[in-house]
Amino acid sequence: MRTKQKGKSEMRHNRSRKVRFTKHAREKFEVVKHYGFEIDEKEVVKTIQDPARVDKKGTQYLAIRAINAKYALRVVYEERKDYLLVITFYPVRRKRYGV
């Protein structure tokens, strides 16, 4: 997996595009809540717009951003013609991903 550095033009590009969620991603809010993580749509969008790092695997982007001292949020999304599509997201330990 290659790490992609985010440039200013990429950041602006992601901030100006609409974000949509798959059915799986919408259902994921309740799943992570069950495990004690209060993640909402704003948190997911913020991770896409202002990530600590973005990796790319095939056609999918994996954005990651710290959400507290111990955990980060990882968001998997794809670029579509007029919007960004969130496939899934999940909390991860910051230490594991170096965030």
mmCIF file of N, CA and C in Angstrom:
data_model
loop_
_atom_site.group_PDB
_atom_site.id
_atom_site.type_symbol
_atom_site.label_atom_id
_atom_site.label_comp_id
_atom_site.label_asym_id
_atom_site.label_seq_id
_atom_site.Cartn_x
_atom_site.Cartn_y
_atom_site.Cartn_z
ATOM 1 N N MET A 1 0.846 -1.167 0.000
ATOM 2 C CA MET A 1 0.000 0.000 0.000
ATOM 3 C C MET A 1 0.895 1.235 0.000
ATOM 4 N N ARG A 2 0.598 2.173 -0.858
ATOM 5 C CA ARG A 2 1.398 3.385 -0.950
ATOM 6 C C ARG A 2 0.727 4.520 -0.206
ATOM 7 N N THR A 3 1.529 5.328 0.447
ATOM 8 C CA THR A 3 1.011 6.500 1.130
ATOM 9 C C THR A 3 0.973 7.653 0.147
ATOM 10 N N LYS A 4 -0.146 8.321 0.122
ATOM 11 C CA LYS A 4 -0.314 9.449 -0.780
ATOM 12 C C LYS A 4 -0.262 10.727 0.046
ATOM 13 N N GLN A 5 0.623 11.624 -0.311
ATOM 14 C CA GLN A 5 0.697 12.902 0.371
ATOM 15 C C GLN A 5 -0.440 13.782 -0.114
ATOM 16 N N LYS A 6 -1.095 14.434 0.808
ATOM 17 C CA LYS A 6 -2.187 15.303 0.395
ATOM 18 C C LYS A 6 -1.651 16.688 0.064
ATOM 19 N N GLY A 7 -1.947 17.137 -1.115
ATOM 20 C CA GLY A 7 -1.551 18.470 -1.527
ATOM 21 C C GLY A 7 -2.704 19.434 -1.320
ATOM 22 N N LYS A 8 -2.419 20.726 -1.409
ATOM 23 C CA LYS A 8 -3.467 21.724 -1.191
ATOM 24 C C LYS A 8 -4.600 21.587 -2.196
ATOM 25 N N SER A 9 -4.281 21.286 -3.442
ATOM 26 C CA SER A 9 -5.344 21.160 -4.443
ATOM 27 C C SER A 9 -6.229 19.957 -4.142
ATOM 28 N N GLU A 10 -5.640 18.874 -3.637
ATOM 29 C CA GLU A 10 -6.443 17.695 -3.285
ATOM 30 C C GLU A 10 -7.356 18.011 -2.106
ATOM 31 N N MET A 11 -6.848 18.750 -1.127
ATOM 32 C CA MET A 11 -7.663 19.100 0.037
ATOM 33 C C MET A 11 -8.860 19.942 -0.392
ATOM 34 N N ARG A 12 -8.626 20.934 -1.229
ATOM 35 C CA ARG A 12 -9.731 21.777 -1.695
ATOM 36 C C ARG A 12 -10.720 20.941 -2.487
ATOM 37 N N HIS A 13 -10.197 20.051 -3.296
ATOM 38 C CA HIS A 13 -11.029 19.177 -4.126
ATOM 39 C C HIS A 13 -11.979 18.358 -3.244
ATOM 40 N N ASN A 14 -11.474 17.775 -2.187
ATOM 41 C CA ASN A 14 -12.308 16.962 -1.308
ATOM 42 C C ASN A 14 -13.278 17.802 -0.489
ATOM 43 N N ARG A 15 -12.923 19.020 -0.157
ATOM 44 C CA ARG A 15 -13.806 19.876 0.640
ATOM 45 C C ARG A 15 -14.996 20.375 -0.165
ATOM 46 N N SER A 16 -14.838 20.462 -1.463
ATOM 47 C CA SER A 16 -15.914 21.018 -2.281
ATOM 48 C C SER A 16 -16.866 19.950 -2.817
ATOM 49 N N ARG A 17 -16.566 18.691 -2.594
ATOM 50 C CA ARG A 17 -17.402 17.615 -3.144
ATOM 51 C C ARG A 17 -18.368 17.087 -2.101
ATOM 52 N N LYS A 18 -19.524 16.692 -2.576
ATOM 53 C CA LYS A 18 -20.523 16.102 -1.687
ATOM 54 C C LYS A 18 -20.051 14.724 -1.252
ATOM 55 N N VAL A 19 -20.481 14.336 -0.068
ATOM 56 C CA VAL A 19 -20.132 13.023 0.464
ATOM 57 C C VAL A 19 -21.412 12.229 0.651
ATOM 58 N N ARG A 20 -21.425 11.012 0.111
ATOM 59 C CA ARG A 20 -22.561 10.108 0.271
ATOM 60 C C ARG A 20 -22.086 8.856 0.994
ATOM 61 N N PHE A 21 -23.033 8.141 1.587
ATOM 62 C CA PHE A 21 -22.714 6.943 2.358
ATOM 63 C C PHE A 21 -23.426 5.725 1.776
ATOM 64 N N THR A 22 -22.720 4.597 1.701
ATOM 65 C CA THR A 22 -23.364 3.346 1.306
ATOM 66 C C THR A 22 -24.280 2.898 2.443
ATOM 67 N N LYS A 23 -25.139 1.946 2.160
ATOM 68 C CA LYS A 23 -26.015 1.393 3.194
ATOM 69 C C LYS A 23 -25.167 0.813 4.330
ATOM 70 N N HIS A 24 -24.119 0.112 3.972
ATOM 71 C CA HIS A 24 -23.230 -0.468 4.985
ATOM 72 C C HIS A 24 -22.644 0.617 5.887
ATOM 73 N N ALA A 25 -22.176 1.708 5.284
ATOM 74 C CA ALA A 25 -21.580 2.790 6.068
ATOM 75 C C ALA A 25 -22.611 3.414 7.003
ATOM 76 N N ARG A 26 -23.832 3.601 6.539
ATOM 77 C CA ARG A 26 -24.889 4.161 7.402
ATOM 78 C C ARG A 26 -25.169 3.238 8.589
ATOM 79 N N GLU A 27 -25.178 1.938 8.339
ATOM 80 C CA GLU A 27 -25.419 0.978 9.417
ATOM 81 C C GLU A 27 -24.251 0.924 10.399
ATOM 82 N N LYS A 28 -23.087 1.287 9.950
ATOM 83 C CA LYS A 28 -21.874 1.212 10.773
ATOM 84 C C LYS A 28 -21.914 2.168 11.965
ATOM 85 N N PHE A 29 -22.673 3.266 11.861
ATOM 86 C CA PHE A 29 -22.769 4.205 12.982
ATOM 87 C C PHE A 29 -23.281 3.505 14.237
ATOM 88 N N GLU A 30 -24.281 2.661 14.085
ATOM 89 C CA GLU A 30 -24.836 1.922 15.230
ATOM 90 C C GLU A 30 -23.867 0.859 15.732
ATOM 91 N N VAL A 31 -23.150 0.234 14.830
ATOM 92 C CA VAL A 31 -22.193 -0.806 15.220
ATOM 93 C C VAL A 31 -21.088 -0.221 16.093
ATOM 94 N N VAL A 32 -20.488 0.883 15.652
ATOM 95 C CA VAL A 32 -19.393 1.465 16.440
ATOM 96 C C VAL A 32 -19.909 2.070 17.738
ATOM 97 N N LYS A 33 -21.147 2.532 17.731
ATOM 98 C CA LYS A 33 -21.751 3.061 18.956
ATOM 99 C C LYS A 33 -21.864 1.955 20.006
ATOM 100 N N HIS A 34 -22.188 0.755 19.565
ATOM 101 C CA HIS A 34 -22.290 -0.407 20.453
ATOM 102 C C HIS A 34 -20.960 -0.660 21.175
ATOM 103 N N TYR A 35 -19.858 -0.324 20.536
ATOM 104 C CA TYR A 35 -18.529 -0.516 21.121
ATOM 105 C C TYR A 35 -18.004 0.733 21.831
ATOM 106 N N GLY A 36 -18.876 1.725 22.012
ATOM 107 C CA GLY A 36 -18.518 2.907 22.791
ATOM 108 C C GLY A 36 -17.927 4.061 22.013
ATOM 109 N N PHE A 37 -18.031 4.047 20.698
ATOM 110 C CA PHE A 37 -17.503 5.140 19.881
ATOM 111 C C PHE A 37 -18.660 5.980 19.354
ATOM 112 N N GLU A 38 -18.673 7.248 19.728
ATOM 113 C CA GLU A 38 -19.713 8.175 19.269
ATOM 114 C C GLU A 38 -19.225 8.854 17.989
ATOM 115 N N ILE A 39 -19.389 8.188 16.881
ATOM 116 C CA ILE A 39 -18.970 8.711 15.578
ATOM 117 C C ILE A 39 -20.220 9.157 14.829
ATOM 118 N N ASP A 40 -20.173 10.363 14.247
ATOM 119 C CA ASP A 40 -21.302 10.829 13.445
ATOM 120 C C ASP A 40 -20.810 11.179 12.038
ATOM 121 N N GLU A 41 -21.744 11.575 11.182
ATOM 122 C CA GLU A 41 -21.389 11.891 9.791
ATOM 123 C C GLU A 41 -20.355 13.007 9.711
ATOM 124 N N LYS A 42 -20.485 14.002 10.579
ATOM 125 C CA LYS A 42 -19.539 15.124 10.559
ATOM 126 C C LYS A 42 -18.114 14.645 10.814
ATOM 127 N N GLU A 43 -17.962 13.700 11.735
ATOM 128 C CA GLU A 43 -16.639 13.153 12.061
ATOM 129 C C GLU A 43 -16.045 12.418 10.853
ATOM 130 N N VAL A 44 -16.867 11.676 10.145
ATOM 131 C CA VAL A 44 -16.412 10.942 8.959
ATOM 132 C C VAL A 44 -16.007 11.927 7.858
ATOM 133 N N VAL A 45 -16.839 12.925 7.612
ATOM 134 C CA VAL A 45 -16.543 13.926 6.581
ATOM 135 C C VAL A 45 -15.278 14.703 6.943
ATOM 136 N N LYS A 46 -15.122 15.047 8.219
ATOM 137 C CA LYS A 46 -13.933 15.771 8.670
ATOM 138 C C LYS A 46 -12.666 14.949 8.415
ATOM 139 N N THR A 47 -12.760 13.641 8.592
ATOM 140 C CA THR A 47 -11.613 12.764 8.339
ATOM 141 C C THR A 47 -11.242 12.772 6.861
ATOM 142 N N ILE A 48 -12.234 12.808 5.992
ATOM 143 C CA ILE A 48 -11.968 12.870 4.548
ATOM 144 C C ILE A 48 -11.382 14.231 4.175
ATOM 145 N N GLN A 49 -11.918 15.294 4.748
ATOM 146 C CA GLN A 49 -11.498 16.648 4.391
ATOM 147 C C GLN A 49 -10.154 17.045 4.980
ATOM 148 N N ASP A 50 -9.840 16.546 6.163
ATOM 149 C CA ASP A 50 -8.607 16.950 6.836
ATOM 150 C C ASP A 50 -7.908 15.743 7.466
ATOM 151 N N PRO A 51 -7.465 14.801 6.655
ATOM 152 C CA PRO A 51 -6.838 13.591 7.196
ATOM 153 C C PRO A 51 -5.394 13.822 7.633
ATOM 154 N N ALA A 52 -4.933 12.994 8.544
ATOM 155 C CA ALA A 52 -3.513 13.004 8.899
ATOM 156 C C ALA A 52 -2.720 12.331 7.780
ATOM 157 N N ARG A 53 -3.362 11.358 7.134
ATOM 158 C CA ARG A 53 -2.722 10.620 6.047
ATOM 159 C C ARG A 53 -3.798 10.006 5.154
ATOM 160 N N VAL A 54 -3.481 9.869 3.880
ATOM 161 C CA VAL A 54 -4.377 9.186 2.943
ATOM 162 C C VAL A 54 -3.564 8.126 2.210
ATOM 163 N N ASP A 55 -4.038 6.888 2.278
ATOM 164 C CA ASP A 55 -3.435 5.789 1.528
ATOM 165 C C ASP A 55 -4.385 5.450 0.387
ATOM 166 N N LYS A 56 -3.857 4.806 -0.633
ATOM 167 C CA LYS A 56 -4.708 4.397 -1.745
ATOM 168 C C LYS A 56 -4.486 2.918 -2.012
ATOM 169 N N LYS A 57 -5.588 2.201 -2.162
ATOM 170 C CA LYS A 57 -5.532 0.773 -2.469
ATOM 171 C C LYS A 57 -6.518 0.533 -3.605
ATOM 172 N N GLY A 58 -6.003 0.326 -4.799
ATOM 173 C CA GLY A 58 -6.868 0.177 -5.966
ATOM 174 C C GLY A 58 -7.603 1.480 -6.234
ATOM 175 N N THR A 59 -8.930 1.407 -6.267
ATOM 176 C CA THR A 59 -9.742 2.605 -6.513
ATOM 177 C C THR A 59 -10.208 3.260 -5.220
ATOM 178 N N GLN A 60 -9.816 2.684 -4.083
ATOM 179 C CA GLN A 60 -10.286 3.196 -2.798
ATOM 180 C C GLN A 60 -9.213 4.011 -2.091
ATOM 181 N N TYR A 61 -9.679 5.054 -1.412
ATOM 182 C CA TYR A 61 -8.818 5.879 -0.582
ATOM 183 C C TYR A 61 -9.093 5.522 0.869
ATOM 184 N N LEU A 62 -8.042 5.532 1.685
ATOM 185 C CA LEU A 62 -8.169 5.240 3.105
ATOM 186 C C LEU A 62 -7.623 6.431 3.876
ATOM 187 N N ALA A 63 -8.526 7.254 4.380
ATOM 188 C CA ALA A 63 -8.144 8.449 5.132
ATOM 189 C C ALA A 63 -8.132 8.102 6.613
ATOM 190 N N ILE A 64 -7.199 8.697 7.349
ATOM 191 C CA ILE A 64 -7.114 8.442 8.781
ATOM 192 C C ILE A 64 -6.858 9.751 9.518
ATOM 193 N N ARG A 65 -7.505 9.903 10.676
ATOM 194 C CA ARG A 65 -7.356 11.106 11.501
ATOM 195 C C ARG A 65 -7.604 10.735 12.955
ATOM 196 N N ALA A 66 -6.825 11.310 13.858
ATOM 197 C CA ALA A 66 -6.981 11.050 15.289
ATOM 198 C C ALA A 66 -8.326 11.569 15.781
ATOM 199 N N ILE A 67 -8.992 10.774 16.638
ATOM 200 C CA ILE A 67 -10.253 11.224 17.237
ATOM 201 C C ILE A 67 -10.120 11.425 18.742
ATOM 202 N N ASN A 68 -9.088 10.829 19.344
ATOM 203 C CA ASN A 68 -8.761 11.084 20.747
ATOM 204 C C ASN A 68 -7.319 10.634 20.972
ATOM 205 N N ALA A 69 -6.880 10.597 22.222
ATOM 206 C CA ALA A 69 -5.481 10.273 22.516
ATOM 207 C C ALA A 69 -5.104 8.845 22.127
ATOM 208 N N LYS A 70 -6.060 7.934 22.134
ATOM 209 C CA LYS A 70 -5.760 6.527 21.886
ATOM 210 C C LYS A 70 -6.203 6.027 20.504
ATOM 211 N N TYR A 71 -7.269 6.612 19.961
ATOM 212 C CA TYR A 71 -7.863 6.086 18.728
ATOM 213 C C TYR A 71 -7.876 7.094 17.580
ATOM 214 N N ALA A 72 -7.911 6.531 16.379
ATOM 215 C CA ALA A 72 -8.062 7.316 15.151
ATOM 216 C C ALA A 72 -9.238 6.728 14.385
ATOM 217 N N LEU A 73 -9.760 7.505 13.455
ATOM 218 C CA LEU A 73 -10.849 7.034 12.607
ATOM 219 C C LEU A 73 -10.287 6.786 11.218
ATOM 220 N N ARG A 74 -10.563 5.616 10.677
ATOM 221 C CA ARG A 74 -10.135 5.276 9.318
ATOM 222 C C ARG A 74 -11.376 5.208 8.444
ATOM 223 N N VAL A 75 -11.363 5.938 7.339
ATOM 224 C CA VAL A 75 -12.512 6.019 6.437
ATOM 225 C C VAL A 75 -12.091 5.520 5.059
ATOM 226 N N VAL A 76 -12.845 4.560 4.550
ATOM 227 C CA VAL A 76 -12.600 4.014 3.215
ATOM 228 C C VAL A 76 -13.634 4.636 2.281
ATOM 229 N N TYR A 77 -13.154 5.294 1.223
ATOM 230 C CA TYR A 77 -14.084 5.936 0.290
ATOM 231 C C TYR A 77 -13.563 5.847 -1.132
ATOM 232 N N GLU A 78 -14.473 6.102 -2.068
ATOM 233 C CA GLU A 78 -14.140 6.116 -3.490
ATOM 234 C C GLU A 78 -14.568 7.447 -4.088
ATOM 235 N N GLU A 79 -13.846 7.865 -5.112
ATOM 236 C CA GLU A 79 -14.232 9.066 -5.850
ATOM 237 C C GLU A 79 -15.191 8.666 -6.953
ATOM 238 N N ARG A 80 -16.300 9.336 -7.009
ATOM 239 C CA ARG A 80 -17.253 9.157 -8.100
ATOM 240 C C ARG A 80 -17.262 10.457 -8.895
ATOM 241 N N LYS A 81 -18.016 10.497 -9.960
ATOM 242 C CA LYS A 81 -18.001 11.666 -10.848
ATOM 243 C C LYS A 81 -18.307 12.967 -10.102
ATOM 244 N N ASP A 82 -19.405 12.992 -9.347
ATOM 245 C CA ASP A 82 -19.834 14.234 -8.702
ATOM 246 C C ASP A 82 -19.785 14.205 -7.183
ATOM 247 N N TYR A 83 -19.281 13.128 -6.601
ATOM 248 C CA TYR A 83 -19.295 13.014 -5.141
ATOM 249 C C TYR A 83 -18.274 11.990 -4.664
ATOM 250 N N LEU A 84 -18.091 11.944 -3.357
ATOM 251 C CA LEU A 84 -17.251 10.940 -2.719
ATOM 252 C C LEU A 84 -18.180 9.950 -2.035
ATOM 253 N N LEU A 85 -17.922 8.670 -2.186
ATOM 254 C CA LEU A 85 -18.776 7.632 -1.620
ATOM 255 C C LEU A 85 -18.044 6.924 -0.487
ATOM 256 N N VAL A 86 -18.578 7.055 0.730
ATOM 257 C CA VAL A 86 -17.997 6.381 1.889
ATOM 258 C C VAL A 86 -18.444 4.924 1.859
ATOM 259 N N ILE A 87 -17.474 4.026 1.816
ATOM 260 C CA ILE A 87 -17.740 2.592 1.787
ATOM 261 C C ILE A 87 -17.907 2.070 3.208
ATOM 262 N N THR A 88 -16.968 2.427 4.074
ATOM 263 C CA THR A 88 -17.013 2.017 5.475
ATOM 264 C C THR A 88 -16.086 2.911 6.281
ATOM 265 N N PHE A 89 -16.129 2.770 7.581
ATOM 266 C CA PHE A 89 -15.217 3.473 8.478
ATOM 267 C C PHE A 89 -15.103 2.647 9.747
ATOM 268 N N TYR A 90 -14.014 2.853 10.460
ATOM 269 C CA TYR A 90 -13.822 2.097 11.691
ATOM 270 C C TYR A 90 -12.751 2.760 12.551
ATOM 271 N N PRO A 91 -12.907 2.672 13.869
ATOM 272 C CA PRO A 91 -11.874 3.194 14.760
ATOM 273 C C PRO A 91 -10.692 2.227 14.802
ATOM 274 N N VAL A 92 -9.498 2.787 14.882
ATOM 275 C CA VAL A 92 -8.272 1.995 14.978
ATOM 276 C C VAL A 92 -7.382 2.599 16.056
ATOM 277 N N ARG A 93 -6.465 1.808 16.555
ATOM 278 C CA ARG A 93 -5.507 2.335 17.531
ATOM 279 C C ARG A 93 -4.492 3.205 16.801
ATOM 280 N N ARG A 94 -4.288 4.407 17.322
ATOM 281 C CA ARG A 94 -3.366 5.351 16.690
ATOM 282 C C ARG A 94 -1.962 4.774 16.578
ATOM 283 N N LYS A 95 -1.548 4.083 17.612
ATOM 284 C CA LYS A 95 -0.195 3.527 17.650
ATOM 285 C C LYS A 95 0.055 2.590 16.464
ATOM 286 N N ARG A 96 -0.935 1.792 16.117
ATOM 287 C CA ARG A 96 -0.776 0.830 15.019
ATOM 288 C C ARG A 96 -0.530 1.525 13.677
ATOM 289 N N TYR A 97 -1.171 2.676 13.480
ATOM 290 C CA TYR A 97 -1.069 3.383 12.201
ATOM 291 C C TYR A 97 -0.143 4.596 12.255
ATOM 292 N N GLY A 98 0.483 4.820 13.397
ATOM 293 C CA GLY A 98 1.434 5.919 13.517
ATOM 294 C C GLY A 98 0.821 7.294 13.386
ATOM 295 N N VAL A 99 -0.389 7.434 13.889
ATOM 296 C CA VAL A 99 -1.089 8.724 13.797
ATOM 297 C C VAL A 99 -1.063 9.407 15.149
#
